[in-house]
Coordinates of C-alpha atoms and ligand atoms in Angstrom, one line a residue:
M1123 CA 20.1 -40.3 8.3
K1124 CA 18.2 -37.3 9.9
G1125 CA 18.0 -39.3 13.2
L1126 CA 21.7 -40.0 13.1
C1127 CA 22.5 -36.3 12.5
L1128 CA 20.4 -35.3 15.5
L1129 CA 22.2 -37.9 17.7
V1130 CA 25.6 -36.6 16.6
A1131 CA 24.5 -33.0 17.2
L1132 CA 23.2 -33.9 20.7
A1133 CA 26.3 -35.8 21.6
V1134 CA 28.4 -32.8 20.5
L1135 CA 26.5 -30.0 22.1
P1136 CA 27.5 -30.3 25.7
L1137 CA 31.2 -30.2 24.7
A1138 CA 30.7 -27.2 22.3
G1139 CA 29.0 -25.4 25.2
Q1140 CA 31.8 -25.9 27.7
S1141 CA 33.0 -22.8 29.5
P1142 CA 36.2 -21.3 28.0
S1143 CA 38.3 -22.2 31.1
V1144 CA 37.2 -25.8 31.1
E1145 CA 37.9 -26.0 27.3
E1146 CA 41.3 -24.4 27.8
A1147 CA 42.2 -26.8 30.6
A1148 CA 41.1 -29.8 28.5
R1149 CA 43.2 -28.5 25.6
A1150 CA 46.3 -28.0 27.8
R1151 CA 45.9 -31.5 29.0
R1152 CA 45.7 -32.8 25.4
L1153 CA 48.7 -30.8 24.3
Q1154 CA 51.0 -32.2 27.1
W1155 CA 52.3 -35.3 25.3
W1156 CA 52.6 -33.4 22.0
R1157 CA 54.7 -30.6 23.5
E1158 CA 57.0 -33.2 25.1
A1159 CA 57.2 -35.2 21.8
R1160 CA 58.2 -32.3 19.4
F1161 CA 58.9 -34.7 16.6
G1162 CA 56.7 -37.1 14.6
M1163 CA 56.8 -39.1 11.3
F1164 CA 54.2 -38.4 8.7
I1165 CA 53.2 -41.1 6.2
H1166 CA 51.4 -40.3 3.0
W1167 CA 50.3 -43.7 1.6
G1168 CA 47.4 -44.4 -0.8
L1169 CA 46.5 -45.5 -4.3
Y1170 CA 48.6 -42.7 -5.8
A1171 CA 51.7 -44.7 -4.8
L1172 CA 50.9 -47.0 -7.8
P1173 CA 51.2 -44.4 -10.6
A1174 CA 54.0 -42.8 -8.6
G1175 CA 54.0 -39.6 -10.5
E1176 CA 53.3 -40.9 -14.0
W1177 CA 50.0 -41.3 -15.9
K1178 CA 49.7 -43.1 -19.2
G1179 CA 53.5 -43.0 -19.6
Q1180 CA 53.7 -39.2 -19.0
P1181 CA 55.2 -37.6 -16.0
V1182 CA 52.7 -35.5 -14.0
A1183 CA 54.1 -32.4 -12.4
G1184 CA 53.6 -31.6 -8.7
I1185 CA 53.2 -33.6 -5.6
G1186 CA 52.5 -37.4 -6.1
E1187 CA 49.3 -37.7 -4.1
W1188 CA 47.7 -35.0 -6.3
I1189 CA 48.0 -37.0 -9.5
M1190 CA 44.3 -37.6 -9.8
N1191 CA 43.6 -33.9 -9.7
R1192 CA 46.6 -32.8 -11.8
A1193 CA 45.9 -35.3 -14.6
K1194 CA 42.1 -34.9 -14.2
I1195 CA 41.7 -38.6 -14.0
P1196 CA 38.0 -39.6 -14.0
V1197 CA 36.8 -41.4 -10.9
A1198 CA 35.9 -44.6 -12.8
E1199 CA 39.5 -44.8 -14.1
Y1200 CA 41.2 -43.9 -10.9
E1201 CA 39.1 -46.4 -9.0
R1202 CA 40.7 -49.2 -11.1
L1203 CA 44.0 -48.6 -9.3
A1204 CA 42.4 -50.2 -6.2
G1205 CA 42.1 -53.5 -8.1
R1206 CA 45.9 -53.5 -8.4
F1207 CA 46.9 -52.2 -5.0
N1208 CA 48.5 -55.0 -3.1
P1209 CA 51.2 -53.9 -0.7
V1210 CA 52.5 -57.4 0.0
K1211 CA 55.7 -56.0 1.5
F1212 CA 53.9 -53.9 4.1
N1213 CA 55.2 -54.6 7.5
A1214 CA 53.8 -52.4 10.3
D1215 CA 56.6 -53.3 12.7
E1216 CA 59.2 -52.2 10.2
W1217 CA 57.5 -48.9 9.6
V1218 CA 57.2 -48.2 13.3
G1219 CA 60.8 -49.2 13.6
V1220 CA 61.8 -46.6 11.1
A1221 CA 59.9 -44.0 13.1
K1222 CA 61.4 -45.2 16.4
S1223 CA 65.0 -45.1 15.2
A1224 CA 64.4 -41.7 13.7
G1225 CA 63.6 -40.6 17.3
A1226 CA 59.9 -39.8 16.3
K1227 CA 57.4 -40.0 19.1
Y1228 CA 54.3 -40.4 17.0
I1229 CA 53.3 -41.3 13.5
V1230 CA 50.5 -39.6 11.4
I1231 CA 49.3 -41.7 8.5
T1232 CA 46.9 -40.7 5.8
A1233 CA 43.7 -42.7 6.6
K1234 CA 42.0 -40.9 3.8
H1235 CA 43.6 -38.3 1.5
H1236 CA 42.0 -36.0 -1.1
D1237 CA 41.5 -39.0 -3.5
G1238 CA 38.8 -40.2 -1.1
F1239 CA 40.2 -43.7 -0.7
A1240 CA 40.1 -45.1 2.8
M1241 CA 43.2 -46.9 3.8
F1242 CA 41.3 -48.6 6.6
A1243 CA 38.3 -50.9 7.0
S1244 CA 35.2 -48.7 6.6
K1245 CA 31.5 -49.5 6.7
A1246 CA 30.7 -45.9 5.7
S1247 CA 32.2 -46.4 2.2
K1248 CA 33.1 -49.5 0.2
Y1249 CA 35.9 -47.5 -1.4
N1250 CA 38.4 -48.8 1.1
I1251 CA 41.5 -51.0 1.2
V1252 CA 39.7 -54.0 2.7
D1253 CA 36.8 -54.1 0.4
A1254 CA 38.3 -52.7 -2.9
T1255 CA 41.8 -54.1 -3.1
P1256 CA 43.3 -57.6 -3.4
F1257 CA 45.1 -56.9 -0.2
H1258 CA 41.8 -57.3 1.8
R1259 CA 43.6 -56.3 5.0
D1260 CA 43.4 -53.3 7.3
P1261 CA 47.0 -51.9 7.6
M1262 CA 45.8 -49.5 10.4
K1263 CA 45.1 -52.4 12.6
D1264 CA 48.6 -53.7 12.2
L1265 CA 50.0 -50.2 12.7
A1266 CA 47.9 -49.7 15.9
A1267 CA 49.3 -52.9 17.3
A1268 CA 52.9 -52.1 16.3
C1269 CA 52.7 -48.6 17.7
R1270 CA 51.4 -49.9 21.0
K1271 CA 54.3 -52.4 21.2
A1272 CA 56.9 -49.7 20.4
G1273 CA 55.4 -46.9 22.6
I1274 CA 54.7 -44.7 19.6
R1275 CA 51.5 -42.8 19.4
L1276 CA 49.3 -43.5 16.4
C1277 CA 47.6 -40.5 14.7
F1278 CA 45.4 -40.2 11.6
Y1279 CA 45.4 -37.7 8.7
Y1280 CA 41.9 -37.3 7.3
S1281 CA 41.0 -35.0 4.4
Q1282 CA 37.6 -33.6 5.4
T1283 CA 36.8 -31.2 2.6
Q1284 CA 38.5 -32.4 -0.5
D1285 CA 37.4 -35.9 -1.7
W1286 CA 37.7 -36.3 -5.4
H1287 CA 35.7 -39.5 -5.3
E1288 CA 32.5 -37.9 -4.0
P1289 CA 30.1 -35.7 -6.0
D1290 CA 29.2 -33.7 -2.9
A1291 CA 32.7 -33.0 -1.7
I1292 CA 35.2 -30.4 -2.8
G1293 CA 37.8 -30.6 -5.5
N1294 CA 36.6 -32.8 -8.3
T1295 CA 35.5 -30.4 -11.0
W1296 CA 36.1 -32.7 -13.9
D1297 CA 33.6 -35.5 -13.0
F1298 CA 31.3 -33.2 -11.0
P1299 CA 31.4 -29.8 -12.6
D1300 CA 27.9 -28.6 -11.6
E1301 CA 28.5 -26.8 -8.3
S1302 CA 24.8 -26.2 -7.8
K1303 CA 24.2 -30.0 -7.4
K1304 CA 26.7 -30.3 -4.6
N1305 CA 25.5 -30.8 -1.0
F1306 CA 28.6 -30.5 1.2
A1307 CA 26.7 -31.0 4.4
R1308 CA 25.4 -34.3 3.2
Y1309 CA 29.0 -35.5 2.4
L1310 CA 30.0 -34.5 5.9
E1311 CA 27.2 -36.4 7.5
D1312 CA 27.4 -39.5 5.2
K1313 CA 31.1 -40.0 4.9
V1314 CA 33.3 -37.7 7.0
K1315 CA 31.6 -38.1 10.4
P1316 CA 31.0 -41.8 10.2
Q1317 CA 34.6 -42.4 9.1
V1318 CA 36.1 -40.2 11.8
R1319 CA 33.9 -42.2 14.2
E1320 CA 35.4 -45.4 12.9
L1321 CA 38.9 -44.1 13.2
L1322 CA 38.4 -43.1 16.7
T1323 CA 36.6 -46.3 17.7
N1324 CA 38.4 -49.2 16.1
Y1325 CA 42.1 -48.5 16.7
G1326 CA 42.5 -47.7 20.4
P1327 CA 43.7 -44.4 21.7
I1328 CA 44.6 -42.0 18.9
G1329 CA 47.0 -39.1 19.5
L1330 CA 45.6 -36.6 17.0
I1331 CA 43.4 -36.3 13.9
W1332 CA 45.2 -34.3 11.3
F1333 CA 42.4 -32.6 9.2
D1334 CA 43.7 -30.7 6.2
T1335 CA 42.7 -28.0 3.7
P1336 CA 39.7 -26.5 5.5
R1337 CA 38.6 -24.8 2.3
N1338 CA 34.8 -24.2 2.4
M1339 CA 34.2 -25.4 5.9
A1340 CA 31.7 -23.2 7.8
K1341 CA 32.7 -22.2 11.3
E1342 CA 30.0 -24.5 12.9
Q1343 CA 31.1 -27.4 10.7
S1344 CA 34.8 -27.1 11.9
Q1345 CA 33.6 -26.8 15.5
E1346 CA 31.3 -29.7 15.2
L1347 CA 34.0 -31.9 13.8
A1348 CA 36.5 -30.9 16.5
A1349 CA 33.9 -31.6 19.1
L1350 CA 33.1 -35.0 17.6
V1351 CA 36.7 -36.0 18.0
H1352 CA 36.9 -34.7 21.6
Q1353 CA 33.6 -36.4 22.4
L1354 CA 34.9 -39.8 21.1
Q1355 CA 38.4 -39.5 22.6
P1356 CA 38.7 -36.5 24.9
D1357 CA 42.6 -36.7 24.8
C1358 CA 42.8 -36.8 21.1
L1359 CA 44.2 -33.5 19.5
V1360 CA 42.6 -31.9 16.5
S1361 CA 44.9 -30.2 14.0
G1362 CA 44.5 -26.5 13.2
R1363 CA 43.6 -27.3 9.7
V1364 CA 40.1 -28.3 10.8
G1365 CA 39.5 -24.6 10.1
H1366 CA 38.3 -21.5 11.9
G1367 CA 40.7 -21.8 14.9
A1368 CA 38.6 -24.8 16.1
G1369 CA 41.7 -27.1 16.3
D1370 CA 43.9 -27.5 19.4
Y1371 CA 46.9 -25.9 17.8
D1372 CA 47.9 -23.9 14.7
S1373 CA 49.7 -25.1 11.6
A1374 CA 52.4 -23.4 9.6
G1375 CA 52.2 -23.9 5.8
D1376 CA 53.8 -27.0 4.3
N1377 CA 57.6 -26.9 4.5
Q1378 CA 57.4 -23.6 6.3
I1379 CA 59.0 -22.8 9.6
S1380 CA 57.1 -20.0 11.4
V1381 CA 59.1 -17.1 12.6
G1382 CA 58.4 -14.2 14.9
R1383 CA 56.0 -14.2 17.7
V1384 CA 54.2 -17.5 17.6
R1385 CA 51.2 -17.2 19.9
R1386 CA 49.8 -20.7 20.0
D1387 CA 51.3 -24.2 19.8
W1388 CA 52.0 -25.0 16.2
K1389 CA 53.4 -27.6 13.9
T1390 CA 54.9 -27.8 10.5
P1391 CA 54.9 -30.7 8.1
V1392 CA 58.0 -31.2 6.0
T1393 CA 58.9 -33.3 2.9
L1394 CA 62.1 -35.3 2.7
N1395 CA 62.2 -34.6 -1.0
D1396 CA 59.6 -32.5 -2.9
T1397 CA 56.6 -34.8 -2.7
W1398 CA 54.4 -36.3 0.1
G1399 CA 53.1 -39.4 -1.8
F1400 CA 55.7 -41.6 -3.4
K1401 CA 57.0 -40.5 -6.8
T1402 CA 59.6 -42.6 -8.6
N1403 CA 61.4 -39.7 -10.1
D1404 CA 61.7 -37.3 -7.2
Q1405 CA 65.2 -37.7 -5.9
N1406 CA 65.6 -34.2 -4.6
W1407 CA 66.4 -35.3 -1.0
K1408 CA 67.1 -32.9 1.8
S1409 CA 70.4 -33.6 3.6
P1410 CA 70.5 -34.8 7.2
A1411 CA 72.1 -31.5 8.2
V1412 CA 69.1 -29.6 6.9
L1413 CA 66.7 -31.9 8.7
I1414 CA 68.6 -31.7 12.0
R1415 CA 68.7 -27.9 11.8
Q1416 CA 65.0 -27.8 11.0
A1417 CA 64.3 -29.9 14.0
A1418 CA 66.2 -27.4 16.2
Q1419 CA 64.8 -24.3 14.5
I1420 CA 61.2 -25.6 15.0
A1421 CA 61.8 -26.5 18.6
S1422 CA 63.4 -23.1 19.2
R1423 CA 60.1 -21.5 18.1
G1424 CA 58.0 -23.8 20.2
G1425 CA 56.7 -25.9 17.2
N1426 CA 56.3 -29.6 16.4
Y1427 CA 58.2 -31.1 13.5
L1428 CA 56.5 -33.7 11.3
L1429 CA 58.8 -35.3 8.8
N1430 CA 57.2 -37.2 5.9
V1431 CA 57.8 -40.5 4.1
G1432 CA 55.9 -41.7 1.1
P1433 CA 56.0 -45.6 1.0
T1434 CA 55.7 -47.4 -2.4
A1435 CA 52.6 -49.2 -3.5
E1436 CA 54.3 -52.4 -2.3
G1437 CA 54.5 -51.0 1.2
V1438 CA 58.1 -50.1 1.3
I1439 CA 59.5 -46.9 2.8
P1440 CA 62.2 -45.7 0.3
Q1441 CA 65.7 -46.4 1.4
A1442 CA 66.8 -42.8 0.9
S1443 CA 64.1 -41.8 3.5
V1444 CA 65.1 -44.5 5.9
E1445 CA 68.8 -43.4 5.7
R1446 CA 67.9 -39.7 6.3
L1447 CA 65.6 -40.5 9.2
A1448 CA 68.2 -42.8 10.8
A1449 CA 70.8 -39.9 10.6
V1450 CA 68.3 -37.6 12.4
G1451 CA 67.7 -40.4 15.0
Q1452 CA 71.4 -40.8 15.7
W1453 CA 71.8 -37.1 16.2
L1454 CA 68.7 -37.1 18.5
K1455 CA 70.1 -40.0 20.5
A1456 CA 73.0 -37.8 21.6
N1457 CA 71.2 -34.5 21.6
G1458 CA 67.6 -35.3 22.2
E1459 CA 67.5 -33.6 25.5
A1460 CA 67.8 -30.3 23.6
I1461 CA 64.7 -31.1 21.5
Y1462 CA 62.2 -33.3 23.4
G1463 CA 60.2 -31.4 26.0
T1464 CA 62.0 -28.2 25.4
S1465 CA 60.5 -24.7 25.3
A1466 CA 61.2 -22.0 22.8
N1467 CA 64.1 -19.6 22.6
P1468 CA 63.9 -17.1 25.5
Y1469 CA 65.1 -14.3 23.3
P1470 CA 62.6 -12.8 20.9
Y1471 CA 65.1 -13.0 18.0
D1472 CA 67.4 -15.6 16.4
L1473 CA 71.1 -15.6 17.1
P1474 CA 73.6 -15.1 14.3
W1475 CA 75.2 -18.6 14.8
G1476 CA 72.1 -20.8 15.4
V1477 CA 69.1 -21.2 17.7
L1478 CA 68.3 -21.8 21.4
T1479 CA 66.0 -24.1 23.2
T1480 CA 65.4 -24.4 26.9
K1481 CA 64.3 -26.5 29.8
P1482 CA 63.9 -25.6 33.5
G1483 CA 67.5 -25.0 34.7
R1484 CA 69.1 -25.5 31.2
L1485 CA 69.7 -23.5 28.1
F1486 CA 70.8 -25.3 24.9
M1487 CA 72.8 -23.4 22.3
H1488 CA 72.4 -25.1 18.9
V1489 CA 75.4 -23.9 17.0
F1490 CA 75.0 -24.2 13.2
E1491 CA 77.8 -21.8 12.2
W1492 CA 80.8 -22.8 14.2
P1493 CA 82.7 -19.7 15.3
G1494 CA 86.0 -21.5 16.1
K1495 CA 87.6 -21.2 19.6
E1496 CA 85.3 -18.6 21.1
L1497 CA 81.6 -17.8 21.2
T1498 CA 80.0 -14.9 23.0
L1499 CA 76.3 -14.7 24.0
Y1500 CA 74.9 -11.3 25.1
G1501 CA 72.0 -10.6 27.2
L1502 CA 71.9 -13.6 29.4
K1503 CA 71.2 -12.3 32.9
S1504 CA 71.0 -15.6 34.9
K1505 CA 74.1 -17.1 36.3
V1506 CA 75.6 -20.0 34.4
K1507 CA 76.9 -22.8 36.7
R1508 CA 78.4 -25.0 34.0
G1509 CA 78.7 -25.4 30.2
S1510 CA 79.2 -28.6 28.3
L1511 CA 79.1 -30.1 24.8
L1512 CA 75.9 -32.1 25.1
A1513 CA 76.8 -35.0 22.9
K1514 CA 80.3 -35.5 24.3
E1515 CA 79.4 -34.6 27.8
S1516 CA 82.7 -32.7 27.9
P1517 CA 83.0 -29.4 29.8
V1518 CA 83.3 -26.0 28.1
E1519 CA 85.1 -23.2 29.8
I1520 CA 82.9 -20.2 30.5
R1521 CA 83.4 -16.6 31.6
Q1522 CA 80.5 -14.4 32.5
Q1523 CA 80.8 -10.7 33.1
V1524 CA 79.0 -7.4 32.7
S1525 CA 81.0 -4.8 30.9
A1526 CA 79.7 -1.4 29.7
G1527 CA 76.2 -2.5 30.8
V1528 CA 76.2 -5.6 28.6
D1529 CA 75.8 -9.1 30.1
S1530 CA 78.1 -11.3 28.2
L1531 CA 78.9 -15.0 28.4
R1532 CA 82.1 -16.1 26.8
L1533 CA 82.7 -19.8 25.9
Q1534 CA 86.0 -21.4 25.0
L1535 CA 85.4 -24.0 22.3
P1536 CA 87.3 -26.5 20.2
T1537 CA 88.6 -24.9 17.0
A1538 CA 86.6 -27.2 14.7
A1539 CA 82.9 -27.9 15.0
P1540 CA 82.4 -31.2 16.8
D1541 CA 79.2 -31.7 14.7
A1542 CA 79.0 -29.4 11.7
R1543 CA 75.3 -29.9 11.4
D1544 CA 74.4 -28.7 14.9
T1545 CA 76.6 -28.9 17.9
V1546 CA 74.6 -28.4 21.1
I1547 CA 76.2 -26.6 24.0
A1548 CA 74.2 -27.1 27.3
L1549 CA 74.3 -24.4 29.9
D1550 CA 73.3 -25.2 33.5
I1551 CA 71.5 -22.2 34.9
Q1552 CA 71.1 -21.1 38.5
G1553 CA 67.6 -20.2 39.4
D1554 CA 65.1 -19.0 36.8
L1555 CA 66.2 -18.2 33.3
E1556 CA 66.4 -14.5 32.7
V1557 CA 67.4 -12.7 29.5
D1558 CA 67.4 -9.1 28.3
P1559 CA 64.7 -9.2 25.6
S1560 CA 65.9 -5.9 23.9
L1561 CA 67.1 -6.1 20.4
M1562 CA 70.9 -5.6 20.5
Q1563 CA 74.0 -5.6 18.5
Q1564 CA 75.6 -9.0 18.5
P1565 CA 79.2 -9.8 19.3
D1566 CA 80.2 -9.9 15.6
G1567 CA 79.1 -6.2 15.4
T1568 CA 75.9 -6.9 13.3
V1569 CA 72.5 -5.6 14.2
T1570 CA 69.4 -7.5 12.9
L1571 CA 66.1 -5.9 13.1
P1572 CA 63.4 -8.5 12.4
A1573 CA 60.1 -7.4 10.9
S1574 CA 58.4 -9.5 13.6
L1575 CA 59.7 -7.1 16.3
A1576 CA 59.0 -3.8 14.5
E1577 CA 56.5 -1.4 15.7
M1578 CA 53.9 -0.7 12.9
H1579 CA 52.7 2.8 12.4
N1580 CA 49.5 3.9 10.7
A1581 CA 48.7 0.3 9.8
S1582 CA 45.0 0.0 8.9
E1583 CA 43.0 -3.1 9.2
A1584 CA 43.4 -4.0 5.5
G1585 CA 46.9 -2.7 5.4
M1586 CA 50.4 -4.0 6.2
R1587 CA 50.5 -7.1 8.4
L1588 CA 52.9 -9.6 9.7
D1589 CA 52.2 -13.1 8.3
S1590 CA 53.1 -16.4 9.9
R1591 CA 56.3 -16.5 8.0
G1592 CA 57.5 -13.4 9.8
V1593 CA 57.2 -11.3 6.7
I1594 CA 55.6 -7.9 6.6
E1595 CA 53.3 -8.0 3.6
R1596 CA 50.4 -6.1 2.1
W1597 CA 52.5 -2.9 2.4
L1598 CA 51.0 -0.9 -0.3
N1599 CA 50.2 2.3 1.5
K1600 CA 53.2 4.7 1.8
E1601 CA 51.7 6.3 5.0
E1602 CA 52.5 3.0 6.8
W1603 CA 55.9 2.7 8.3
L1604 CA 58.0 0.7 10.8
S1605 CA 60.4 1.5 13.6
W1606 CA 62.6 -0.5 16.0
E1607 CA 64.5 0.3 19.2
F1608 CA 67.8 -1.4 19.8
K1609 CA 71.0 -1.3 21.8
M1610 CA 74.3 -0.7 20.2
H1611 CA 77.5 -1.4 22.1
R1612 CA 80.1 -0.6 19.5
A1613 CA 79.6 2.4 17.2
G1614 CA 81.0 2.6 13.7
T1615 CA 80.0 2.7 10.0
F1616 CA 77.4 0.1 8.9
E1617 CA 76.2 -1.2 5.6
V1618 CA 72.4 -1.5 5.7
V1619 CA 70.6 -4.2 3.8
A1620 CA 66.9 -5.0 3.7
I1621 CA 65.9 -8.7 3.5
T1622 CA 62.7 -9.0 1.6
S1623 CA 60.7 -12.0 0.4
E1624 CA 59.8 -13.3 -3.0
Q1625 CA 56.5 -15.0 -3.6
K1626 CA 56.5 -18.8 -3.3
Y1627 CA 58.6 -20.7 -5.8
G1628 CA 60.2 -17.4 -6.9
K1629 CA 56.9 -16.3 -8.4
G1630 CA 57.3 -12.5 -8.3
W1631 CA 58.7 -9.7 -6.3
D1632 CA 58.0 -6.0 -6.6
G1633 CA 60.9 -3.6 -6.5
G1634 CA 61.5 0.1 -7.3
H1635 CA 60.0 1.5 -4.1
T1636 CA 61.8 4.4 -2.6
V1637 CA 62.4 4.4 1.2
V1638 CA 63.9 6.6 3.8
L1639 CA 65.7 5.1 6.7
S1640 CA 66.5 7.3 9.7
V1641 CA 68.8 6.5 12.5
A1642 CA 71.1 8.4 14.8
G1643 CA 70.1 11.7 13.2
Q1644 CA 70.9 10.6 9.7
E1645 CA 68.7 9.8 6.7
L1646 CA 69.4 7.3 3.9
R1647 CA 67.3 7.5 0.8
S1648 CA 67.3 4.4 -1.4
T1649 CA 65.4 2.6 -4.1
M1650 CA 64.6 -1.1 -3.3
K1651 CA 66.2 -3.3 -6.0
N1652 CA 67.1 -6.9 -6.3
D1653 CA 70.7 -7.2 -5.3
G1654 CA 70.7 -10.9 -5.2
R1655 CA 69.0 -13.8 -3.6
E1656 CA 69.8 -15.5 -0.3
E1657 CA 68.7 -18.9 0.8
N1658 CA 65.7 -18.9 3.2
P1659 CA 66.6 -21.3 6.0
A1660 CA 62.9 -21.4 7.0
N1661 CA 61.5 -22.3 3.6
A1662 CA 63.5 -23.3 0.6
Y1663 CA 60.5 -22.5 -1.7
W1664 CA 60.3 -18.9 -0.6
P1665 CA 63.7 -17.2 -1.4
Y1666 CA 65.0 -14.0 0.2
V1667 CA 65.8 -11.0 -1.9
I1668 CA 68.5 -8.7 -0.7
S1669 CA 68.3 -4.9 -1.2
K1670 CA 71.3 -2.8 -0.4
I1671 CA 70.1 0.4 1.2
G1672 CA 73.4 2.2 1.9
K1673 CA 75.9 3.1 4.6
V1674 CA 75.3 4.9 8.0
A1675 CA 77.9 6.1 10.4
I1676 CA 76.8 5.8 14.0
G1677 CA 79.0 7.9 16.3
K1678 CA 77.9 6.9 19.7
P1679 CA 76.8 3.6 21.3
G1680 CA 73.6 3.5 23.3
K1681 CA 69.9 3.0 22.8
L1682 CA 68.9 3.9 19.3
S1683 CA 65.8 4.0 17.3
L1684 CA 65.5 3.4 13.6
A1685 CA 62.6 4.2 11.3
L1686 CA 61.9 2.9 7.8
K1687 CA 59.4 5.0 5.8
P1688 CA 58.4 4.5 2.2
E1689 CA 58.2 7.6 -0.1
T1690 CA 56.8 5.7 -3.0
I1691 CA 55.6 2.1 -3.3
Q1692 CA 55.5 0.2 -6.7
A1693 CA 52.9 -2.5 -6.9
E1694 CA 53.3 -3.8 -10.4
Q1695 CA 52.5 -7.3 -9.4
K1696 CA 50.4 -6.1 -6.4
F1697 CA 52.8 -7.4 -3.8
G1698 CA 54.2 -4.0 -2.8
L1699 CA 56.9 -3.8 -0.2
T1700 CA 57.8 -6.9 1.8
L1701 CA 60.2 -7.1 4.7
I1702 CA 61.7 -9.9 6.8
S1703 CA 64.5 -7.9 8.5
L1704 CA 66.9 -5.0 8.2
R1705 CA 70.6 -5.9 8.8
L1706 CA 73.3 -3.5 9.8
V1707 CA 76.7 -5.0 9.1
P1708 CA 80.0 -3.3 10.1
A1709 CA 81.6 -1.8 7.0
H1710 CA 85.3 -2.2 6.5
Ligands
FHN799 O1 47.0 -31.0 -0.3 C1 47.7 -31.5 0.8 C2 48.9 -32.2 0.4 O2 48.7 -33.2 -0.5 C3 49.6 -32.8 1.6 O3 48.8 -33.7 2.3 C4 49.9 -31.7 2.6 C5 50.6 -32.1 3.9 O4 50.7 -31.0 4.7 N1 48.7 -31.0 3.0 C6 47.9 -30.5 1.9 C7 48.4 -29.2 1.4 O5 48.7 -28.3 2.4

C-alpha cells in the first residue's frame, strides 16, 4: 500500500506544482463545455431506493438517501439490501432519453453515495452492484454507452468523506463510535483514490466528478484528490465540494440559488420534490413554472442548474419527474438560446419583473411577472436594433430614448403573457452591450437596495458579512452599518420595508432591533418586527421576513444616499440582524 501511495503522490505532484497561470488556463479550458451547457440532470440512485423512506414499517423523516444514517441502521443489516437490489427495469437509453428531452446536456449519477455502496464494478471494494447484488451488471457501462450515443456528457457523483460502510470514514457513529480508532487517510488511500481511478479509467471521458460534503478533508487531501482527477483526465472538472477551494468551480447550497456578486463559476443542485433518493411518500413536486424560472434565474447569475431525479429500486424514473422534466425540455426547445451558453445579467441587480441573460449581440429578458401592454427597461445604454418574442419569433415594437438623463427602452407587448412561466423577449444589440450599473428607481417607482450592493462600514473580520445567499448575516455589533447610493427619477413619498431572512426551514429569526434609516436629510427610527413572511424565490426552505420601517418623503429626484444604522441589536437566538434588501415602494 505504501508503494502505491508514493506512486499516486508522485503522479500528482507535477500537476499540483503548476504555475497559477497554467492552472488557470487549464481550468478555463475545462469549464468551457460546462458554461455552454448550463443545465444537467442529477441522478441519486442506490440501495436506499429499496426502503424508499421506510424502515421496519415506519416512515423515516428526511431525504431518502440518508435513511441508513437517520434510522441508525447497522452496516450488517443495511448490507442485506444489496441481496435484494435487482433493477430489472433499468434501461440506460431510456434514462438518457429523459435527460435529453429535458434539454439537459449532461448527467451526474451517484457512483457512490454516503452509504458507501458502489453502483459500479469495483475491484477496490466488493461492496458494489456487480459483486453484491443479483443484478450482477454494471449500469455505469450502459450509461456511458447511452450517453455517448446521445451526445450527453457522463459525470459521476462520489462521496469522498462520508462512507457509513467504512470504519475509517466519516459519518457512521453507531457502528464505529470510537473516533480514536479511525484513520481517515487510510480510507482515502484504500477506497476513495482507487475507486476514483476506476471511475476515470473504465467509462471513457467523464465530464466532472461531483465530490460532496468535504467535512474533515485537510487542504492537502482536497488538493491531492482534485489533482488525481486532473492527472487521469485533464479535461474532467472537479466540483467545489472537494473542499478548500480546490475544485474548478463553487457550489451553492442544495436547493439554493446564489444571489449578489458571484465571483466564480458555480452550480446549484435542486430536487424536484423534497428528496434526492427515491421516497415513496414524497409527492411534494415543484411545478414546471418554478423549474423553468429557476433555470432562468440561475443562468442570469452565471450558474449551472442540476435537476435531480431519484429512480426506484427497479430502475424506473418516477413518472412525475419525467413529466416535469419534459415540460422544462419543451420550454427549452423554444427558448434554449436564452439559457445555453449565456452569460449573467449585465446589471448588478434583479429587475422587478424577472431576470436577464445575455450573449454577444443579444440581451434576453425573461419576464416572469407580465406587465401587460408595456414594459420599460432603464439603464440600457446600447442601441437596440430589434426586439422579438423568442419562442414565437414575432417582432416587438420598441422605442428607445433618453429623458431627464435616464436611458429608457419601452416595449409594446401583447396584453396577456404568451407564456405565464417565463416569456423571453430577445433584444438584438448594436455593438457591445453597455448598461448603467448604478442602482436606480425602476419604472414602477420602486427602489430596491440589495444587501449585496451595500457598502459595509466598520465591519470587522469576525463581524457582519455577505453570505452566498446574498444575505447580510453575523450582524451583532451595532457599530457596523450599511449604505447605498442610488438614482431616483421620480420623487414622492415611499413606504420603506426591510426584507430579512429566517434561518433554514423557518428555524428562528431575531427581531426587536432598533434601527435608524437616513435618506434625503430625514431619519426614520424603527423597531424590526415580523410583519409577515414572503416567499423566497431563490430558496423555498429559507423564507423572507418583512419588517415595515416607515414612510419617507423624498422631495427632489437625483442621486441619493441612504444609510441603515442599528441603535440596538437583539441576539436572543444569536442570529442578530439579517438583511437581504431594503425596498422603497411609492405610497398612495
Ligand atoms: O448529503 C448529501 C445529500 O444526500 C445529497 O446528495 C446532496 C446533493 O447536493 N448533497 C449532500 C448534502 O449537501
